[in-house]
mmCIF file of C-alpha atoms in Angstrom:
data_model
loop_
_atom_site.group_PDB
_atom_site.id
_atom_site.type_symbol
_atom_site.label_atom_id
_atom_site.label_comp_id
_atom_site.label_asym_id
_atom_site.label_seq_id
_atom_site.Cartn_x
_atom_site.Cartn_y
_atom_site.Cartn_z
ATOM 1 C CA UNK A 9 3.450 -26.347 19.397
ATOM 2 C CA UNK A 10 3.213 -22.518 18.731
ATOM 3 C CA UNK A 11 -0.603 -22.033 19.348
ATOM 4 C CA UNK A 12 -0.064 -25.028 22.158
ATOM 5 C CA UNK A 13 2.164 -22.751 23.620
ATOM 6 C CA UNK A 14 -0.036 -19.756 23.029
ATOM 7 C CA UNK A 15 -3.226 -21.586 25.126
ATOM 8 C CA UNK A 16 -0.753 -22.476 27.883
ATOM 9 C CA UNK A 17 0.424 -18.687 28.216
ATOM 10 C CA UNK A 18 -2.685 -17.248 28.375
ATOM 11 C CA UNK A 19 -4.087 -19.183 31.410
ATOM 12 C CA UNK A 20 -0.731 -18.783 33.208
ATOM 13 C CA UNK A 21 -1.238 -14.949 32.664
ATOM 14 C CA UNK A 22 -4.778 -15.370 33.918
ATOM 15 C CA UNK A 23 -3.774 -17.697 36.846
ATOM 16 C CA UNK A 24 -1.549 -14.935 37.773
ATOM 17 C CA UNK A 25 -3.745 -12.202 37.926
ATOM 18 C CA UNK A 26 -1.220 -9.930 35.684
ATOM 19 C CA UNK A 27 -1.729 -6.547 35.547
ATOM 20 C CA UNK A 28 -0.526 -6.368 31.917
ATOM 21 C CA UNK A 29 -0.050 -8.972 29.585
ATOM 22 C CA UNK A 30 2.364 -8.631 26.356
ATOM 23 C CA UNK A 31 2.049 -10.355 22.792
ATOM 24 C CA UNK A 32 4.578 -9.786 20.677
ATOM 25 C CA UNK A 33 3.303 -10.789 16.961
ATOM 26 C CA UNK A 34 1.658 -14.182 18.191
ATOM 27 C CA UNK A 35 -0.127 -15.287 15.099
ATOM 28 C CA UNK A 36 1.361 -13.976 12.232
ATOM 29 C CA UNK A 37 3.446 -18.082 11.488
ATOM 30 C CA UNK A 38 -0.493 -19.259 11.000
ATOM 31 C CA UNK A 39 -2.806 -19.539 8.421
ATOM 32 C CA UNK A 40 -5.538 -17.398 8.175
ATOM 33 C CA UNK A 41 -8.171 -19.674 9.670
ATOM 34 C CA UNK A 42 -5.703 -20.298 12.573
ATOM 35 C CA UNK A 43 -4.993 -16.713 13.213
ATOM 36 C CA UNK A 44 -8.735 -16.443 13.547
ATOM 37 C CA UNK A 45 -9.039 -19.556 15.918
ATOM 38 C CA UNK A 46 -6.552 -18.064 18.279
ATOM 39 C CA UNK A 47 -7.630 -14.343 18.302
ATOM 40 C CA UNK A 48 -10.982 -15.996 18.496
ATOM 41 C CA UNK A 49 -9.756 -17.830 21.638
ATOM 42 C CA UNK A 50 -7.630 -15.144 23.674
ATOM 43 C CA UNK A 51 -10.149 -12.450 22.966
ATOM 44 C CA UNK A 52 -13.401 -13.633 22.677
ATOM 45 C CA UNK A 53 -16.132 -11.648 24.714
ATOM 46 C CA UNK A 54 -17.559 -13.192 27.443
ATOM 47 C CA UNK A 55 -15.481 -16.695 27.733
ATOM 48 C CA UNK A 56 -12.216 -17.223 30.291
ATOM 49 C CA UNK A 57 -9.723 -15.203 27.935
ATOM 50 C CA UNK A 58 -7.992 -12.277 28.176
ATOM 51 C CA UNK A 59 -10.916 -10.107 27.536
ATOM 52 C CA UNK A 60 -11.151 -7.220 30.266
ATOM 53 C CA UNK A 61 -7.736 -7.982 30.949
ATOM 54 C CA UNK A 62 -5.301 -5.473 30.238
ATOM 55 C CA UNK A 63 -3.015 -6.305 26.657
ATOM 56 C CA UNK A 64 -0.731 -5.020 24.596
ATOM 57 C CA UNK A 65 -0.454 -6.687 21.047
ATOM 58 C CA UNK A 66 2.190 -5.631 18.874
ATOM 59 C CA UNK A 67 1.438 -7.518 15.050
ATOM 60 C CA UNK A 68 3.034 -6.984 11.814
ATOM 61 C CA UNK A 69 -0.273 -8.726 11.072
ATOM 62 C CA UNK A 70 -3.326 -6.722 9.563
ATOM 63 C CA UNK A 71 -6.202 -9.344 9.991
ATOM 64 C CA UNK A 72 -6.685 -9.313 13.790
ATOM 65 C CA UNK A 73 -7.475 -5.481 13.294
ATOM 66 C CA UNK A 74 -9.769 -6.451 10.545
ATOM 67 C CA UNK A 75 -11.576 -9.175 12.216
ATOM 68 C CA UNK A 76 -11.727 -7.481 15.606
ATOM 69 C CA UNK A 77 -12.555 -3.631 14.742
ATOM 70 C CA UNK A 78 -14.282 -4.088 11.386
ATOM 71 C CA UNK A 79 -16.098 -7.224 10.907
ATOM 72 C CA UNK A 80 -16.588 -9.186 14.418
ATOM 73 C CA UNK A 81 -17.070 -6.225 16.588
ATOM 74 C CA UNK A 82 -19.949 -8.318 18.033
ATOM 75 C CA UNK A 83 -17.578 -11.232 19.143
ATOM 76 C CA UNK A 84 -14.644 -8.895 20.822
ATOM 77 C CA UNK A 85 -14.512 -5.747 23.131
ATOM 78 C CA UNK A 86 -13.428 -3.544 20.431
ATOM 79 C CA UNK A 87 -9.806 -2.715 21.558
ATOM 80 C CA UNK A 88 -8.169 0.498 20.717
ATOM 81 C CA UNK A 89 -6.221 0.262 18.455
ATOM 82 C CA UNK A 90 -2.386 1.752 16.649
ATOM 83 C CA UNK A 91 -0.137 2.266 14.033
ATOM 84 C CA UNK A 92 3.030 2.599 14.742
ATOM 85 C CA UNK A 93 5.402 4.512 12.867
ATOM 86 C CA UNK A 94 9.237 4.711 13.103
ATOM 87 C CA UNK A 95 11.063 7.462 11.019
ATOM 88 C CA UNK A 96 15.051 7.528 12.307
ATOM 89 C CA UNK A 97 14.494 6.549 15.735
ATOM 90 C CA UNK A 98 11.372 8.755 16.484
ATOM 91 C CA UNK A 99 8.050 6.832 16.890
ATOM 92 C CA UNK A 100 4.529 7.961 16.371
ATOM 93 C CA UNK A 101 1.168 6.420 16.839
ATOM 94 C CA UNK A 102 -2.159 6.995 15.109
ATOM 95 C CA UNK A 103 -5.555 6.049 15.408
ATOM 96 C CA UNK A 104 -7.023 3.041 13.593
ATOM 97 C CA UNK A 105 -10.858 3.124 13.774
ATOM 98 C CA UNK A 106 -13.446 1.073 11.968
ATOM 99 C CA UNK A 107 -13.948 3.932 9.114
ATOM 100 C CA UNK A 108 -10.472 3.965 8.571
ATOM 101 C CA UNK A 109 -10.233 0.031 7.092
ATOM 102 C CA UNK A 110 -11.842 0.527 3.379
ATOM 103 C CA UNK A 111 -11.340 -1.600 0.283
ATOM 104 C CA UNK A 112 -8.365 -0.875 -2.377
ATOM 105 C CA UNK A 113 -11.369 0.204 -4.368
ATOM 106 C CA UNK A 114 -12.542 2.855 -2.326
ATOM 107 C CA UNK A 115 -9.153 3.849 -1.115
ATOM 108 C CA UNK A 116 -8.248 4.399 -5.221
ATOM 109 C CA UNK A 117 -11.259 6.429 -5.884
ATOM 110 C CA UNK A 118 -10.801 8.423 -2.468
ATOM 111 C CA UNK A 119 -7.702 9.757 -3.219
ATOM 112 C CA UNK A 120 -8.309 10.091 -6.832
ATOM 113 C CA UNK A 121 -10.665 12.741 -5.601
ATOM 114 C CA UNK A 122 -7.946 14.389 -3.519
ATOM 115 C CA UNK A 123 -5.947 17.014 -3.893
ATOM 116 C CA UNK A 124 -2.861 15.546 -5.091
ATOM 117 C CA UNK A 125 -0.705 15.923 -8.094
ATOM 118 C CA UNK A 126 -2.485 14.170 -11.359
ATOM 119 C CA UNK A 127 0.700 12.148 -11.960
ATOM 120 C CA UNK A 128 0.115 9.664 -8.742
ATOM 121 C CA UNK A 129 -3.675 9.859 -9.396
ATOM 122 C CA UNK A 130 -3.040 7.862 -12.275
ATOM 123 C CA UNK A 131 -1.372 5.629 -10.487
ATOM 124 C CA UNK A 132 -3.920 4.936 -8.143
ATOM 125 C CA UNK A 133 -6.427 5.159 -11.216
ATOM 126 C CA UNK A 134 -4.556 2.643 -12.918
ATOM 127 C CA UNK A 135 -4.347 0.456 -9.750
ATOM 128 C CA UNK A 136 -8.188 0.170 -9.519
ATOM 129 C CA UNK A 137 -8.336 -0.928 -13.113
ATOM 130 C CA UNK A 138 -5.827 -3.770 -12.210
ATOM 131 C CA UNK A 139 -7.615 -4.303 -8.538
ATOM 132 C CA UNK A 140 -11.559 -4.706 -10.951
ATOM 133 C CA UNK A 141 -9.697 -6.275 -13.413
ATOM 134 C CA UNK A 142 -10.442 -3.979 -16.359
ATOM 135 C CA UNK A 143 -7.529 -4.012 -18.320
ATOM 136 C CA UNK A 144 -8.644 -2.359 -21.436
ATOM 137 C CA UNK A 145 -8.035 0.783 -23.424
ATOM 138 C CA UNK A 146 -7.798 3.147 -20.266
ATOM 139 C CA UNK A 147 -5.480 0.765 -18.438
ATOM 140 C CA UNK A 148 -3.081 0.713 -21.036
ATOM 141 C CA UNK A 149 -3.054 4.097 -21.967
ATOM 142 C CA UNK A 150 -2.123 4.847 -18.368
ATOM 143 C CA UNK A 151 1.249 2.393 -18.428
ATOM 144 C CA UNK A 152 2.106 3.562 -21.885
ATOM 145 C CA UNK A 153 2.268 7.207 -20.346
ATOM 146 C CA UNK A 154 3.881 5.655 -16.674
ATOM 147 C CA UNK A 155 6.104 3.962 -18.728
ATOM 148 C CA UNK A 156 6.823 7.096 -20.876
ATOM 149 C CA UNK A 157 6.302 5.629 -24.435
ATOM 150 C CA UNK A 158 5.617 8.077 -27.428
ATOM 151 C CA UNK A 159 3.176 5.807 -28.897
ATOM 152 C CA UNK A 160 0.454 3.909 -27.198
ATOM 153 C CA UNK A 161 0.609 0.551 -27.391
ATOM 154 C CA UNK A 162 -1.332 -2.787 -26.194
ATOM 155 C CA UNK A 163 0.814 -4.285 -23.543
ATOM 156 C CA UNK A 164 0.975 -7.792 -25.047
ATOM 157 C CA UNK A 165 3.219 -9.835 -26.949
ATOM 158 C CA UNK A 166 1.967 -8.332 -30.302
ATOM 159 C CA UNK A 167 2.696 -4.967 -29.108
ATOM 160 C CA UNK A 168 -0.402 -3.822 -30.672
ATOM 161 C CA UNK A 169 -0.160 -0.200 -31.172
ATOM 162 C CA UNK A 170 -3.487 1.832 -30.274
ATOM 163 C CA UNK A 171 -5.030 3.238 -32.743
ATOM 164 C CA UNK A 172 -6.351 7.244 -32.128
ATOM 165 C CA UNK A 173 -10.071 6.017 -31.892
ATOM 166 C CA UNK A 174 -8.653 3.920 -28.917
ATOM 167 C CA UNK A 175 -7.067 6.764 -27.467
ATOM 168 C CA UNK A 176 -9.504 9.387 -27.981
ATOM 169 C CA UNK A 177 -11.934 6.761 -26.109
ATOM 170 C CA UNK A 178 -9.875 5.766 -23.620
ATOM 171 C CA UNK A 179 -8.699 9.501 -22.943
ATOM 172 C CA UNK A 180 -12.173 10.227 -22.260
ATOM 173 C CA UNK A 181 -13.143 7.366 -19.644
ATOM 174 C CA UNK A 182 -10.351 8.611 -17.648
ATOM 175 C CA UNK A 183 -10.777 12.561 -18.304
ATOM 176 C CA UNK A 184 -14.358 11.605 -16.368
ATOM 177 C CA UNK A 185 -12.250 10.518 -13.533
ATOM 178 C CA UNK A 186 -9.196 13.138 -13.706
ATOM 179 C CA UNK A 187 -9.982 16.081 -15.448
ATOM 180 C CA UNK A 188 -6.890 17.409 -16.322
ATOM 181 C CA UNK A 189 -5.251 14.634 -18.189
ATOM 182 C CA UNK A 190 -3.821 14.989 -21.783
ATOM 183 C CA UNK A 191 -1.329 12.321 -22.979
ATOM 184 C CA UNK A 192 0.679 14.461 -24.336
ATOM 185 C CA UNK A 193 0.798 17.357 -21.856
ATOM 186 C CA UNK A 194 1.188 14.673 -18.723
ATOM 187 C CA UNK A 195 3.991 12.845 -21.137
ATOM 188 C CA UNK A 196 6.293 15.619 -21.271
ATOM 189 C CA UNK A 197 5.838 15.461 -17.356
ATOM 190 C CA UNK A 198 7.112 11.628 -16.784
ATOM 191 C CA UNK A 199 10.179 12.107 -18.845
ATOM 192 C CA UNK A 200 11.201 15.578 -17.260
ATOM 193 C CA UNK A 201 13.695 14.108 -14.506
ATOM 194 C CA UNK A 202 13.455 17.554 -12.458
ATOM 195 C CA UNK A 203 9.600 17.985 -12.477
ATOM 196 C CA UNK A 204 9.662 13.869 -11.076
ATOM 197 C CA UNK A 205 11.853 14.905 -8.935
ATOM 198 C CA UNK A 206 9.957 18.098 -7.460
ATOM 199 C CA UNK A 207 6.867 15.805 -7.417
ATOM 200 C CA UNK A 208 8.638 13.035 -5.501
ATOM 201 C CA UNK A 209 9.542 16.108 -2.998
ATOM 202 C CA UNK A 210 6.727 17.543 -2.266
ATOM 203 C CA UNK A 211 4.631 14.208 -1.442
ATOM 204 C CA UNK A 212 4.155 13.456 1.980
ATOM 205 C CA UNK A 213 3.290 9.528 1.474
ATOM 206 C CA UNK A 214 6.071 7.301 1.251
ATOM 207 C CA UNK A 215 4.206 4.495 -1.111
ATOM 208 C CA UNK A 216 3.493 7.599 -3.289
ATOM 209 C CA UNK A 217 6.689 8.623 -3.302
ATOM 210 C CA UNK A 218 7.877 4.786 -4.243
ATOM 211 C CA UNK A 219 5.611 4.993 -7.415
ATOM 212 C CA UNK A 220 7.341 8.311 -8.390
ATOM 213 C CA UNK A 221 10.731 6.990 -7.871
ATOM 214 C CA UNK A 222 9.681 3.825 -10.011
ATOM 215 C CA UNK A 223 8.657 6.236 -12.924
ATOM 216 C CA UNK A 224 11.984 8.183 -12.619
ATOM 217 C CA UNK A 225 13.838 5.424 -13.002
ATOM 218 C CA UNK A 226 11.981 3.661 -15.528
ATOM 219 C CA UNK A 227 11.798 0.118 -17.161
ATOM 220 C CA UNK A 228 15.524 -0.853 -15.755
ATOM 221 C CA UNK A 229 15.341 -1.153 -12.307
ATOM 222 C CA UNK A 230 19.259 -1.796 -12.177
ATOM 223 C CA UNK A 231 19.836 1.959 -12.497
ATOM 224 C CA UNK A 232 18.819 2.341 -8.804
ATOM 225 C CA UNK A 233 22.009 0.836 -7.499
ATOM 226 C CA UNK A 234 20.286 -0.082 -4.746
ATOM 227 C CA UNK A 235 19.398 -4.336 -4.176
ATOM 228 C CA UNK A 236 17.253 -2.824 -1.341
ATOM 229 C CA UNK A 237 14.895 -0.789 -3.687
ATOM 230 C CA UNK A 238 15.529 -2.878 -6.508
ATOM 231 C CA UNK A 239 13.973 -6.404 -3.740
ATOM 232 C CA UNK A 240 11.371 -3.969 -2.892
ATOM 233 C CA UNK A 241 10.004 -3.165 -5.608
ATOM 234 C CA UNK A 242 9.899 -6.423 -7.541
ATOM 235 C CA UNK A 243 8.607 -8.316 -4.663
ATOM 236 C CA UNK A 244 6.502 -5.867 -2.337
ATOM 237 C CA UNK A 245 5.377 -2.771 -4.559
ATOM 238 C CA UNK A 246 2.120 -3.713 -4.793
ATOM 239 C CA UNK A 247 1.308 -3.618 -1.109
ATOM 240 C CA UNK A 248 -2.005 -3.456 -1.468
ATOM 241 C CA UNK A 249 -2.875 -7.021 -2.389
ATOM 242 C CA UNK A 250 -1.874 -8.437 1.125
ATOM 243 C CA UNK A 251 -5.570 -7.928 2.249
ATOM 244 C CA UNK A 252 -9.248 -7.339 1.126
ATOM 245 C CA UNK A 253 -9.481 -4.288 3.704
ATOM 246 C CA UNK A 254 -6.339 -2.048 4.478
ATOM 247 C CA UNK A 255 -5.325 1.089 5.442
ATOM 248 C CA UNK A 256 -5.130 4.069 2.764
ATOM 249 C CA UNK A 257 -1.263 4.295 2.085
ATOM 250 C CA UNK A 258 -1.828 8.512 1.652
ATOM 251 C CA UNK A 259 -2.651 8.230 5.288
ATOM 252 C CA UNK A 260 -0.219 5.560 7.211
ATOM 253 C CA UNK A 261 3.671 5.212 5.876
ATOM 254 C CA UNK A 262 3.092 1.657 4.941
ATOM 255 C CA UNK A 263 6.578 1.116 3.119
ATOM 256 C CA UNK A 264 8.996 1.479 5.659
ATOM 257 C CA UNK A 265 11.053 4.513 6.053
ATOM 258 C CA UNK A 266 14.401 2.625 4.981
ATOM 259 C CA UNK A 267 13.109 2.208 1.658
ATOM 260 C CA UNK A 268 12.371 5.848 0.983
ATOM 261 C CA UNK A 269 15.864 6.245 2.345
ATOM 262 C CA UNK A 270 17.448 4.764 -0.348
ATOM 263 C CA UNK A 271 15.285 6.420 -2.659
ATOM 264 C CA UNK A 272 16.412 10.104 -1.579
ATOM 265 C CA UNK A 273 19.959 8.802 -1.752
ATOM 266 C CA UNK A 274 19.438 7.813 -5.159
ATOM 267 C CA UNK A 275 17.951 11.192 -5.762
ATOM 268 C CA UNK A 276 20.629 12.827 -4.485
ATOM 269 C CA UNK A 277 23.365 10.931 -6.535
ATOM 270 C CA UNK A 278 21.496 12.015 -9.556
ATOM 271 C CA UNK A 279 21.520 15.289 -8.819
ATOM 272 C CA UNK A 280 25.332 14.991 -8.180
ATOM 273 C CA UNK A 281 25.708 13.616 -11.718
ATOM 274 C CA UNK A 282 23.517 16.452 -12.921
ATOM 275 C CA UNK A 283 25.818 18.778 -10.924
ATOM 276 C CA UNK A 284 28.804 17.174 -12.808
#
């Protein structure tokens, strides 16, 4: 009935003669193949559609930007195209073109080469082990130190501890890839509350900031006193593995502002305590 109605809608606007024509998130109940069909139907470039026409689609949905600006430009008049940000009431736009939709891959080793703090480019570096599915010595000698443990261990059931041949190896796959990192040094950085803190300050991305606030708090998520991080985390953090293609999260606020909300008010409530 939805993409019936859909069909029916679009020749009415066409039948018309609007001047502009308003979707508001059309396609994102369908499956993929669906979503296709119908973006493939209202859009397509040179049929009795809506291209030429002038429309405004609003989507929560990523894949009509992929299929229409980065892999079918062929089949569609490339629209422009926006992502729309709303931080307390004030909303900004910016810019999505065809270079800007990349693989997780590319986006980890991208900002790995950034200049950001070395703290959140293990993150990222320990992302792109998960994303190639490399979970060996370097991956879990980057959650030992996210997780803050004194000694490195396997993460399995035996809780294998690594021995220092494992380390030293694995210290110097990922020194090729961040420079400055020593277990030890970086170690005494994850379990210093304040210099989290600072870190967590001074970034400008809010799914940065997210990963910071998860190593503040740690294993027990309960200590955020917060269901709305606590729901967030545990069923969203890994944002990344919605699509094949995305947007680099150091670029566009793709955890919404509310969340980071409750993560500065948890901030702040430690520093009370702190202050007590």
């Amino acid at each position: 009935r939805n993409a019936f109605s859909i069909v029916l809608f679009m020749y009415d606007a066409l039948k018309s003669n609007a001047d502009l024509i308003i979707l508001d998130d059309p396609i994102s109940s369908f499956d993929k193949n669906k979503k296709y069909a119908i973006i493939d139907m209202l859009f397509k470039k040179g049929d009795k559609a809506l291209s030429g026409k002038t429309v405004l689609l609003l989507t929560h949905d990523f894949e009509p930007i992929i299929d229409m600006v980065f892999h079918h430009r062929d089949r569609f008049d490339v629209p422009s195209t926006w992502f729309l940000e709303n931080t307390h009431g004030n909303l900004t736009e910016k810019a999505i073109e065809k270079d800007n939709i990349k693989t997780f891959i590319d986006i980890c080793n991208e900002n790995i080469n950034k200049n950001i703090n070395n703290i959140t480019k293990l993150v990222y570096l320990r992302r792109y082990y998960e994303v190639i599915n490399e979970k060996n010595a370097p991956y879990h000698l980057i959650s030992n130190l996210l997780h803050k443990r004194d000694v490195p261990h396997y993460l399995n059931n035996e809780q294998t501890k690594m021995t220092q041949n494992e380390i030293d190896s694995a210290s110097t796959e990922i020194v090729a890839k961040i420079p400055a990192f020593n277990y030890k040094e970086m170690l005494k950085v994850v379990k210093d509350d304040i210099a989290i803190k600072k870190l967590y300050n001074e970034t400008s991305s809010n799914y940065e900031k997210l990963h910071l606030f998860r190593i503040f708090v740690g294993d027990d998520l309960s200590k955020t006193e917060s269901t709305i991080i606590a729901k967030f985390i545990n069923e969203a953090f890994h944002i990344e593995n919605d699509y094949i293609y995305q947007l680099n999260p150091c670029e566009y606020q793709l955890v919404p502002q509310y969340v980071i909300d409750e993560c500065d008010k948890q901030m702040l409530m430690d520093d009370a305590k702190d202050d007590k």
